[in-house]
Short mmCIF file of C-alpha atoms and ligand atoms in Angstrom, two decimals:
data_model
loop_
_atom_site.label_atom_id
_atom_site.label_comp_id
_atom_site.label_asym_id
_atom_site.label_seq_id
_atom_site.Cartn_x
_atom_site.Cartn_y
_atom_site.Cartn_z
CA MET A 14 130.34 171.90 19.11
CA LYS A 15 127.15 170.25 17.96
CA ASP A 16 123.79 170.90 19.51
CA VAL A 17 122.52 168.11 21.76
CA TYR A 18 118.94 166.90 21.38
CA VAL A 19 116.72 165.71 24.20
CA GLY A 20 113.69 163.42 24.21
CA ILE A 21 111.43 163.86 27.22
CA ILE A 22 109.23 160.94 28.25
CA GLY A 23 106.62 161.86 30.85
CA LEU A 24 105.12 165.31 31.24
CA GLY A 25 103.87 165.19 34.81
CA ASN A 26 105.17 167.59 37.43
CA VAL A 27 108.83 166.86 36.83
CA GLY A 28 108.66 166.69 33.04
CA SER A 29 106.71 169.90 32.68
CA GLY A 30 109.05 171.66 35.13
CA ALA A 31 112.07 170.54 33.13
CA LEU A 32 110.44 171.61 29.87
CA THR A 33 109.63 175.06 31.24
CA ILE A 34 113.20 175.58 32.46
CA LEU A 35 114.73 174.32 29.19
CA ASN A 36 112.52 176.80 27.36
CA LYS A 37 112.76 179.87 29.60
CA ASN A 38 116.45 179.42 30.38
CA ALA A 39 117.52 178.33 26.88
CA GLU A 40 119.83 181.24 26.18
CA GLN A 41 121.71 180.99 29.44
CA ILE A 42 121.98 177.22 29.11
CA SER A 43 123.51 177.68 25.64
CA GLN A 44 125.98 180.23 27.00
CA LYS A 45 127.02 177.95 29.84
CA LEU A 46 127.44 174.95 27.54
CA GLY A 47 128.84 176.60 24.45
CA PHE A 48 126.19 174.83 22.35
CA ASN A 49 122.39 174.48 22.36
CA LEU A 50 120.38 171.92 24.27
CA ARG A 51 117.23 171.34 22.25
CA VAL A 52 114.06 169.34 22.81
CA ALA A 53 113.51 167.11 19.78
CA ALA A 54 110.67 164.91 21.05
CA VAL A 55 108.19 164.62 23.89
CA CYS A 56 105.99 161.74 24.94
CA SER A 57 103.04 161.95 27.26
CA ARG A 58 99.65 160.33 27.54
CA SER A 59 97.96 163.71 27.23
CA VAL A 60 100.14 165.28 24.56
CA ALA A 61 97.40 165.04 21.92
CA THR A 62 94.78 166.81 24.03
CA LYS A 63 96.86 169.20 26.10
CA GLU A 64 99.69 171.37 24.83
CA PRO A 65 102.19 171.81 27.65
CA GLU A 66 104.07 175.09 27.59
CA GLY A 67 107.52 175.09 26.09
CA ILE A 68 107.43 172.31 23.47
CA PRO A 69 109.29 173.61 20.40
CA ALA A 70 107.11 173.82 17.29
CA ASP A 71 109.29 171.38 15.37
CA ALA A 72 109.48 168.75 18.16
CA LEU A 73 107.84 165.36 17.74
CA ARG A 74 104.80 164.91 19.98
CA THR A 75 103.77 161.34 20.64
CA THR A 76 102.04 159.05 23.08
CA ASP A 77 104.46 156.21 22.23
CA TRP A 78 107.77 156.43 24.11
CA ARG A 79 109.40 154.07 21.60
CA GLU A 80 109.14 156.82 18.97
CA VAL A 81 111.13 159.16 21.21
CA ILE A 82 113.92 156.63 21.65
CA ALA A 83 113.91 155.81 17.92
CA HIS A 84 113.94 159.50 16.89
CA PRO A 85 117.18 159.89 14.89
CA LYS A 86 117.98 163.32 16.32
CA VAL A 87 117.57 162.42 20.00
CA ASP A 88 120.87 161.99 21.88
CA VAL A 89 119.56 161.90 25.49
CA ILE A 90 116.37 160.44 26.94
CA ALA A 91 114.81 161.95 30.08
CA GLU A 92 112.79 159.15 31.72
CA LEU A 93 110.30 161.00 33.90
CA VAL A 94 107.39 158.57 34.15
CA GLY A 95 108.28 157.01 37.53
CA GLY A 96 107.30 153.53 38.74
CA THR A 97 109.20 150.38 37.94
CA THR A 98 107.45 148.85 34.93
CA VAL A 99 107.30 151.17 31.91
CA ALA A 100 110.28 153.12 33.28
CA ARG A 101 112.41 149.97 33.20
CA GLU A 102 111.38 149.31 29.59
CA ILE A 103 112.24 152.89 28.64
CA ILE A 104 115.68 152.67 30.26
CA ASP A 105 116.34 149.28 28.66
CA GLY A 106 115.21 150.67 25.31
CA ALA A 107 117.50 153.70 25.60
CA ILE A 108 120.49 151.52 26.55
CA ALA A 109 119.79 149.23 23.59
CA ALA A 110 119.62 152.26 21.30
CA GLY A 111 122.90 153.66 22.71
CA LYS A 112 121.24 156.82 24.01
CA SER A 113 122.16 158.45 27.31
CA ILE A 114 119.56 158.64 30.07
CA ILE A 115 118.46 161.08 32.75
CA THR A 116 116.08 159.65 35.32
CA ALA A 117 114.15 160.98 38.32
CA ASN A 118 113.18 157.45 39.33
CA LYS A 119 114.15 156.76 42.96
CA GLU A 120 112.19 153.50 43.13
CA LEU A 121 113.82 151.83 40.15
CA MET A 122 117.30 153.17 40.91
CA ALA A 123 117.04 152.09 44.55
CA LEU A 124 116.12 148.59 43.43
CA GLU A 125 118.29 148.11 40.36
CA GLY A 126 120.57 151.14 40.03
CA ALA A 127 123.85 149.22 40.20
CA GLU A 128 122.84 146.75 37.46
CA ILE A 129 121.37 149.48 35.25
CA TRP A 130 124.53 151.52 35.63
CA ASP A 131 126.74 148.56 34.69
CA ARG A 132 124.74 147.98 31.54
CA ALA A 133 124.88 151.68 30.68
CA ILE A 134 128.68 151.66 31.01
CA LYS A 135 128.97 148.61 28.77
CA ALA A 136 126.81 150.37 26.20
CA ARG A 137 129.09 153.44 26.54
CA ILE A 138 126.24 155.74 27.35
CA ASN A 139 125.80 158.12 30.23
CA LEU A 140 123.29 157.96 33.05
CA ALA A 141 122.36 160.65 35.60
CA MET A 142 119.82 160.53 38.43
CA GLU A 143 120.13 163.70 40.53
CA ALA A 144 116.36 164.29 40.46
CA SER A 145 115.64 160.92 42.07
CA VAL A 146 116.27 162.02 45.67
CA ALA A 147 115.41 165.32 47.36
CA GLY A 148 114.56 167.09 44.07
CA GLY A 149 116.04 170.51 44.72
CA ILE A 150 119.10 169.37 46.70
CA PRO A 151 122.08 168.26 44.57
CA ILE A 152 122.89 165.47 47.00
CA HIS A 153 124.08 162.93 44.40
CA ALA A 154 126.71 165.40 43.23
CA VAL A 155 127.74 165.98 46.85
CA LEU A 156 128.21 162.27 47.56
CA ARG A 157 129.73 161.47 44.22
CA GLU A 158 131.94 164.52 43.84
CA GLY A 159 131.82 167.17 46.57
CA ILE A 160 132.82 164.98 49.53
CA SER A 161 133.78 161.77 47.77
CA GLY A 162 137.30 161.98 49.20
CA ASP A 163 135.93 161.50 52.70
CA ARG A 164 134.66 158.33 54.36
CA VAL A 165 131.02 158.74 55.38
CA VAL A 166 130.26 157.50 58.90
CA ALA A 167 126.65 158.66 59.24
CA LEU A 168 123.90 160.22 57.22
CA ALA A 169 120.54 161.49 58.47
CA GLY A 170 117.83 163.30 56.67
CA ILE A 171 114.31 164.41 56.16
CA LEU A 172 113.53 162.98 52.75
CA ASN A 173 109.75 163.09 52.52
CA GLY A 174 108.20 166.53 52.21
CA THR A 175 104.61 165.36 52.66
CA SER A 176 105.18 163.74 56.04
CA ASN A 177 107.40 166.61 57.17
CA TYR A 178 104.64 169.06 56.21
CA ILE A 179 102.07 167.01 58.17
CA LEU A 180 104.27 166.70 61.27
CA THR A 181 105.32 170.33 61.35
CA GLU A 182 101.74 171.56 60.78
CA MET A 183 100.52 169.27 63.59
CA GLU A 184 103.20 170.79 65.78
CA ARG A 185 102.52 174.40 64.74
CA ARG A 186 98.72 174.31 64.86
CA GLY A 187 97.99 171.55 67.37
CA GLU A 188 95.71 169.80 64.85
CA SER A 189 95.39 166.04 64.34
CA PHE A 190 97.19 163.90 61.75
CA ASP A 191 93.87 163.17 59.99
CA LYS A 192 92.87 166.82 59.76
CA ILE A 193 96.21 167.99 58.36
CA LEU A 194 96.41 165.04 55.95
CA GLY A 195 92.89 165.82 54.70
CA GLU A 196 93.81 169.47 54.13
CA ALA A 197 97.04 168.51 52.35
CA GLN A 198 95.09 166.15 50.08
CA ALA A 199 92.50 168.84 49.30
CA LEU A 200 95.31 171.26 48.38
CA GLY A 201 97.01 168.61 46.22
CA TYR A 202 100.12 168.46 48.44
CA ALA A 203 99.41 164.87 49.44
CA GLU A 204 98.29 162.01 47.20
CA ALA A 205 94.77 160.57 47.45
CA ASP A 206 96.51 157.35 48.58
CA PRO A 207 99.08 158.76 51.01
CA THR A 208 100.65 155.38 51.88
CA ALA A 209 104.01 155.87 50.15
CA ASP A 210 104.55 159.18 51.90
CA VAL A 211 103.09 158.77 55.41
CA ASP A 212 104.12 155.13 55.88
CA GLY A 213 107.73 155.90 54.99
CA TYR A 214 108.16 153.91 51.76
CA ASP A 215 109.04 156.90 49.56
CA ALA A 216 111.69 158.00 52.08
CA ARG A 217 112.97 154.42 52.32
CA SER A 218 113.72 154.24 48.56
CA LYS A 219 115.55 157.56 48.83
CA LEU A 220 117.57 156.44 51.84
CA ALA A 221 118.47 153.16 50.08
CA LEU A 222 119.85 155.09 47.15
CA LEU A 223 121.73 157.67 49.22
CA SER A 224 123.19 155.00 51.52
CA ALA A 225 124.40 152.94 48.56
CA LEU A 226 126.24 155.99 47.24
CA ALA A 227 127.50 157.15 50.64
CA PHE A 228 128.65 153.83 52.09
CA GLY A 229 129.30 151.80 48.98
CA GLU A 230 127.15 148.84 49.93
CA ARG A 231 124.55 146.91 48.03
CA ILE A 232 121.57 148.35 49.90
CA THR A 233 118.01 147.69 48.86
CA PRO A 234 114.88 149.14 50.46
CA SER A 235 114.24 145.84 52.26
CA ASP A 236 117.48 146.35 54.26
CA ILE A 237 115.90 149.41 55.89
CA TYR A 238 113.57 149.34 58.88
CA VAL A 239 110.52 151.46 58.09
CA GLU A 240 107.76 152.90 60.27
CA GLY A 241 105.38 155.70 59.31
CA ILE A 242 103.89 158.67 61.13
CA ARG A 243 100.23 157.65 61.45
CA ARG A 244 100.44 157.01 65.21
CA ILE A 245 101.91 160.42 66.07
CA THR A 246 99.45 162.70 67.89
CA THR A 247 99.56 166.32 68.99
CA LEU A 248 99.95 164.96 72.50
CA ASP A 249 103.29 163.44 71.48
CA PHE A 250 104.45 166.88 70.43
CA ASP A 251 103.39 168.25 73.84
CA TYR A 252 105.42 165.59 75.63
CA ALA A 253 108.35 165.92 73.22
CA HIS A 254 108.43 169.67 73.90
CA GLN A 255 108.46 169.00 77.64
CA LEU A 256 111.60 166.98 76.96
CA GLY A 257 113.18 169.75 74.83
CA HIS A 258 112.57 167.68 71.69
CA THR A 259 110.39 167.59 68.61
CA ILE A 260 109.30 164.74 66.30
CA ARG A 261 110.36 164.21 62.69
CA LEU A 262 110.34 161.30 60.23
CA VAL A 263 114.09 160.68 60.37
CA CYS A 264 115.95 158.72 57.70
CA SER A 265 119.12 157.44 59.27
CA ALA A 266 122.16 155.45 58.17
CA GLU A 267 124.87 154.94 60.73
CA GLN A 268 128.10 153.00 60.61
CA THR A 269 128.71 151.13 63.88
CA PRO A 270 131.18 148.39 64.84
CA LYS A 271 128.26 145.94 64.43
CA GLY A 272 127.47 147.07 60.88
CA LEU A 273 125.35 149.61 59.09
CA LEU A 274 122.11 150.54 60.87
CA LEU A 275 119.41 151.81 58.52
CA SER A 276 115.99 153.16 59.42
CA VAL A 277 113.14 155.44 58.39
CA ARG A 278 111.00 156.14 61.45
CA PRO A 279 109.48 158.90 63.53
CA ALA A 280 111.94 159.89 66.21
CA LEU A 281 112.38 162.49 68.90
CA ILE A 282 115.16 164.92 68.03
CA PRO A 283 116.40 167.79 70.21
CA GLN A 284 114.74 171.10 69.39
CA THR A 285 118.23 172.54 68.98
CA ALA A 286 119.17 169.97 66.30
CA ILE A 287 119.59 171.40 62.85
CA LEU A 288 117.03 168.92 61.44
CA ALA A 289 114.42 170.27 63.89
CA GLY A 290 114.49 173.55 61.95
CA VAL A 291 113.42 171.77 58.74
CA ARG A 292 109.74 172.61 58.41
CA GLY A 293 106.97 172.23 55.86
CA ALA A 294 107.71 170.40 52.63
CA TYR A 295 111.45 171.01 52.83
CA ASN A 296 114.04 168.23 52.76
CA ALA A 297 117.46 168.14 54.35
CA VAL A 298 120.44 165.81 54.49
CA TRP A 299 123.16 165.85 57.11
CA VAL A 300 126.30 163.88 56.35
CA LYS A 301 129.12 163.13 58.77
CA GLY A 302 132.49 162.27 57.28
CA GLN A 303 135.43 160.78 59.14
CA PHE A 304 137.72 163.59 58.02
CA GLY A 305 135.54 166.49 56.90
CA GLN A 306 133.05 166.06 59.78
CA ASP A 307 129.60 167.59 59.38
CA THR A 308 128.03 168.98 56.25
CA PHE A 309 124.37 169.88 55.81
CA TYR A 310 122.22 170.27 52.68
CA TYR A 311 118.79 171.85 52.62
CA GLY A 312 116.19 172.64 50.00
CA ARG A 313 112.89 171.79 48.41
CA GLY A 314 112.42 168.06 48.07
CA ALA A 315 109.86 168.11 45.30
CA GLY A 316 107.87 170.33 42.94
CA PRO A 317 108.10 170.90 39.19
CA ASN A 318 110.70 173.66 39.30
CA PRO A 319 113.17 172.42 41.95
CA THR A 320 113.11 168.90 40.50
CA GLY A 321 113.13 170.38 36.99
CA VAL A 322 116.40 172.16 37.84
CA ALA A 323 117.93 168.81 38.82
CA VAL A 324 116.81 167.24 35.52
CA VAL A 325 118.05 170.13 33.40
CA SER A 326 121.40 170.27 35.22
CA ASP A 327 121.83 166.53 34.63
CA LEU A 328 120.94 167.04 30.97
CA MET A 329 123.59 169.76 30.72
CA ARG A 330 126.26 167.56 32.29
CA VAL A 331 125.48 164.61 30.04
CA ALA A 332 125.30 166.89 26.99
CA ARG A 333 128.79 168.24 27.79
CA GLU A 334 130.10 164.70 28.06
CA ILE A 335 128.48 163.68 24.78
CA ASN A 336 130.20 166.61 23.09
CA SER A 337 133.55 166.13 24.77
CA GLY A 338 133.51 162.39 24.07
CA SER A 339 134.13 161.53 27.71
CA PRO A 340 131.16 159.68 29.08
CA GLU A 341 131.56 158.97 32.75
CA ARG A 342 132.52 155.32 32.82
CA VAL A 343 132.77 154.69 36.54
CA SER A 344 129.53 153.73 38.23
CA PRO A 345 128.61 155.67 41.38
CA PHE A 346 127.84 152.23 42.83
CA ALA A 347 131.30 150.89 41.92
CA HIS A 348 132.81 151.16 45.38
CA GLU A 349 130.12 148.87 46.79
CA ARG A 350 132.40 146.05 45.71
CA LEU A 351 134.70 146.95 48.59
CA GLY A 352 132.03 145.48 50.88
CA GLU A 353 133.19 147.32 54.00
CA TYR A 354 129.81 148.05 55.53
CA GLN A 355 127.14 145.40 55.86
CA PRO A 356 123.55 146.37 56.73
CA VAL A 357 122.52 144.80 60.05
CA SER A 358 119.22 144.55 61.88
CA ILE A 359 117.94 147.72 63.54
CA THR A 360 117.32 145.61 66.66
CA LEU A 361 121.04 146.12 67.40
CA GLN A 362 120.67 149.90 67.71
CA HIS A 363 121.05 151.52 71.15
CA ARG A 364 119.12 154.66 71.97
CA PRO A 365 117.19 156.27 74.80
CA TYR A 366 113.48 155.73 74.07
CA TYR A 367 110.27 157.63 74.56
CA LEU A 368 107.37 155.29 75.46
CA ARG A 369 103.88 156.76 75.34
CA PHE A 370 100.96 154.94 76.91
CA ARG A 371 97.19 155.35 76.96
CA VAL A 372 95.62 153.50 79.85
CA ASP A 373 92.40 152.87 81.67
CA ASP A 374 93.66 154.32 84.94
CA ARG A 375 93.93 152.21 88.11
CA PRO A 376 96.48 151.76 90.88
CA GLY A 377 99.71 149.87 90.13
CA ILE A 378 100.06 150.64 86.43
CA ILE A 379 103.50 152.29 86.64
CA ALA A 380 104.69 149.48 88.92
CA GLN A 381 103.71 146.82 86.36
CA LEU A 382 105.29 148.70 83.44
CA ALA A 383 108.45 149.38 85.45
CA GLY A 384 108.61 145.68 86.34
CA ILE A 385 108.60 144.69 82.67
CA LEU A 386 111.29 147.28 81.87
CA ALA A 387 113.44 146.04 84.75
CA SER A 388 113.09 142.43 83.58
CA LYS A 389 114.66 143.49 80.25
CA GLN A 390 117.47 145.44 81.95
CA ILE A 391 115.99 148.71 80.70
CA GLY A 392 116.72 151.64 83.01
CA LEU A 393 113.89 154.06 83.62
CA GLU A 394 114.79 157.74 83.12
CA ALA A 395 111.63 159.78 83.76
CA VAL A 396 107.85 159.58 84.03
CA LEU A 397 105.85 162.47 82.59
CA GLN A 398 102.15 163.07 82.92
CA LEU A 399 100.51 166.23 81.64
CA PRO A 400 97.13 167.12 83.19
CA SER A 401 94.28 165.14 81.65
CA ASP A 402 90.61 164.73 82.58
CA THR A 403 90.12 161.38 80.86
CA LYS A 404 90.82 158.65 83.42
CA ASP A 405 89.71 155.87 81.10
CA ASN A 406 92.08 156.97 78.33
CA LEU A 407 94.86 158.49 80.33
CA PRO A 408 98.08 159.33 78.50
CA PHE A 409 101.52 159.41 80.06
CA VAL A 410 105.10 158.93 79.00
CA ILE A 411 108.07 157.01 80.30
CA THR A 412 111.54 157.76 78.97
CA VAL A 413 114.24 155.13 79.34
CA GLU A 414 118.01 155.09 79.32
CA PRO A 415 119.90 153.91 76.23
CA SER A 416 118.67 150.40 75.46
CA SER A 417 118.72 148.08 72.48
CA GLU A 418 115.83 148.18 70.05
CA GLN A 419 115.56 144.43 70.66
CA ALA A 420 114.97 144.90 74.41
CA ILE A 421 112.47 147.69 73.75
CA ARG A 422 110.56 145.52 71.28
CA GLU A 423 110.38 142.67 73.77
CA ALA A 424 109.17 145.03 76.50
CA VAL A 425 106.56 146.60 74.21
CA ALA A 426 105.29 143.15 73.16
CA GLU A 427 104.91 142.11 76.78
CA MET A 428 103.29 145.41 77.80
CA SER A 429 100.81 145.13 74.91
CA GLN A 430 99.24 142.12 76.67
CA LEU A 431 98.28 144.21 79.72
CA ASP A 432 94.52 144.72 79.96
CA PHE A 433 94.67 148.35 81.14
CA LEU A 434 96.37 149.52 77.93
CA ARG A 435 94.01 151.22 75.44
CA GLU A 436 96.52 150.65 72.61
CA PRO A 437 100.04 149.19 72.32
CA PRO A 438 102.69 151.55 73.68
CA LEU A 439 104.21 153.95 71.14
CA ALA A 440 108.00 153.61 71.25
CA LEU A 441 110.10 156.31 69.58
CA PRO A 442 113.90 156.48 69.71
CA MET A 443 115.43 159.70 71.00
CA GLU A 444 118.15 160.66 68.54
CA PRO A 445 121.35 162.43 69.56
CA PRO A 446 121.78 166.04 68.38
CA LEU A 447 122.47 166.02 64.64
N1 HSE B 11 106.14 162.50 47.58
C1 HSE B 11 107.46 163.00 47.82
C2 HSE B 11 107.47 163.86 49.06
C3 HSE B 11 107.99 163.83 46.70
O1 HSE B 11 106.43 164.11 49.66
O2 HSE B 11 108.56 164.25 49.44
C4 HSE B 11 108.51 163.04 45.56
O3 HSE B 11 109.62 162.31 45.93
#
């Protein structure tokens, strides 16, 4: 069988990880495939000034990605630049040139994956995107192959390592969000602009993509309710612990008779839940199938080597298909045309809720809050107040019985008008054991 040649575009974390693995693992990769997988061209902004480890001496080095696509030897393009502008041009260029594509691009695939895949099939090329979600966890292969015979009824996960690291360090060390974020930025774990990670947008793209594959619906990030972790304090962990819970940024997709409920938000989860054991920068995905019931997948969500493994494994699969002449011609998004699950507003979700207040203390506060809850038919479950010496910024928590998100939002809006509140109430759903 003929050797297959790869063109790598983008030598950031993922690209350099993939290059290292292709180089260091070359012999074993050849043995597994029965032919060689060779790097014929690399493109990176810094390729002229910096020589990344593992580029073969005879490979083309360029700062122009078009030269990689046009390179006559290159069979497969690895698009590892991220974002939605140049990456889209690269993918379009590869399709036009009839070259297969590996991508790690969650943003672009979450937005346009179905259309891109359709065009790739028409062009009779192959496309693979394992590295786009939860780098080290082969979750695309699970949804597309491992459990594809089942019908997924729910999926929940921790899909952003940065926010999970921040939350679990706050919990472990009792330090503030700002302090842990600052440390993570200084160590290079968190971006200088942490918005995508701590406000939930990165996780939302990943959930959009996983939900599209799992449920077969046209799901875009805008279908998903998103809320970040900036308002979580160490005090919330203290109260959550009192309730036998912890707090994680939970990505959730749940089939209900009303439709598909989709959210990325901080939530209380029982300390005994399997997701509660996911700490630091790890990711995890729990999937519930109608027939196979629960399966759980755990691993590193990012980093050059774990994500590099996903890229190289995709390259190997596509290379096999190029050599066997059997490109995969069914889109992983194809079953979305069944249209069985429609995304619906998160306001329809029912959960018990944790409501945390900070008040300027005075008599009658609980009575007023309870009155608002009662007016929305929300049943009060418990009132918790840990000792505090600050009467003018007094924290306490009310938990309520299962209620609709809509009723909770209305109650929170009304409560936010009360003059004794130091800030709007923090409302977090309390998730069932996963
Ligand atoms: N920034 C992401 C995270 C990794 O913190 O999980 C890349 O998807």
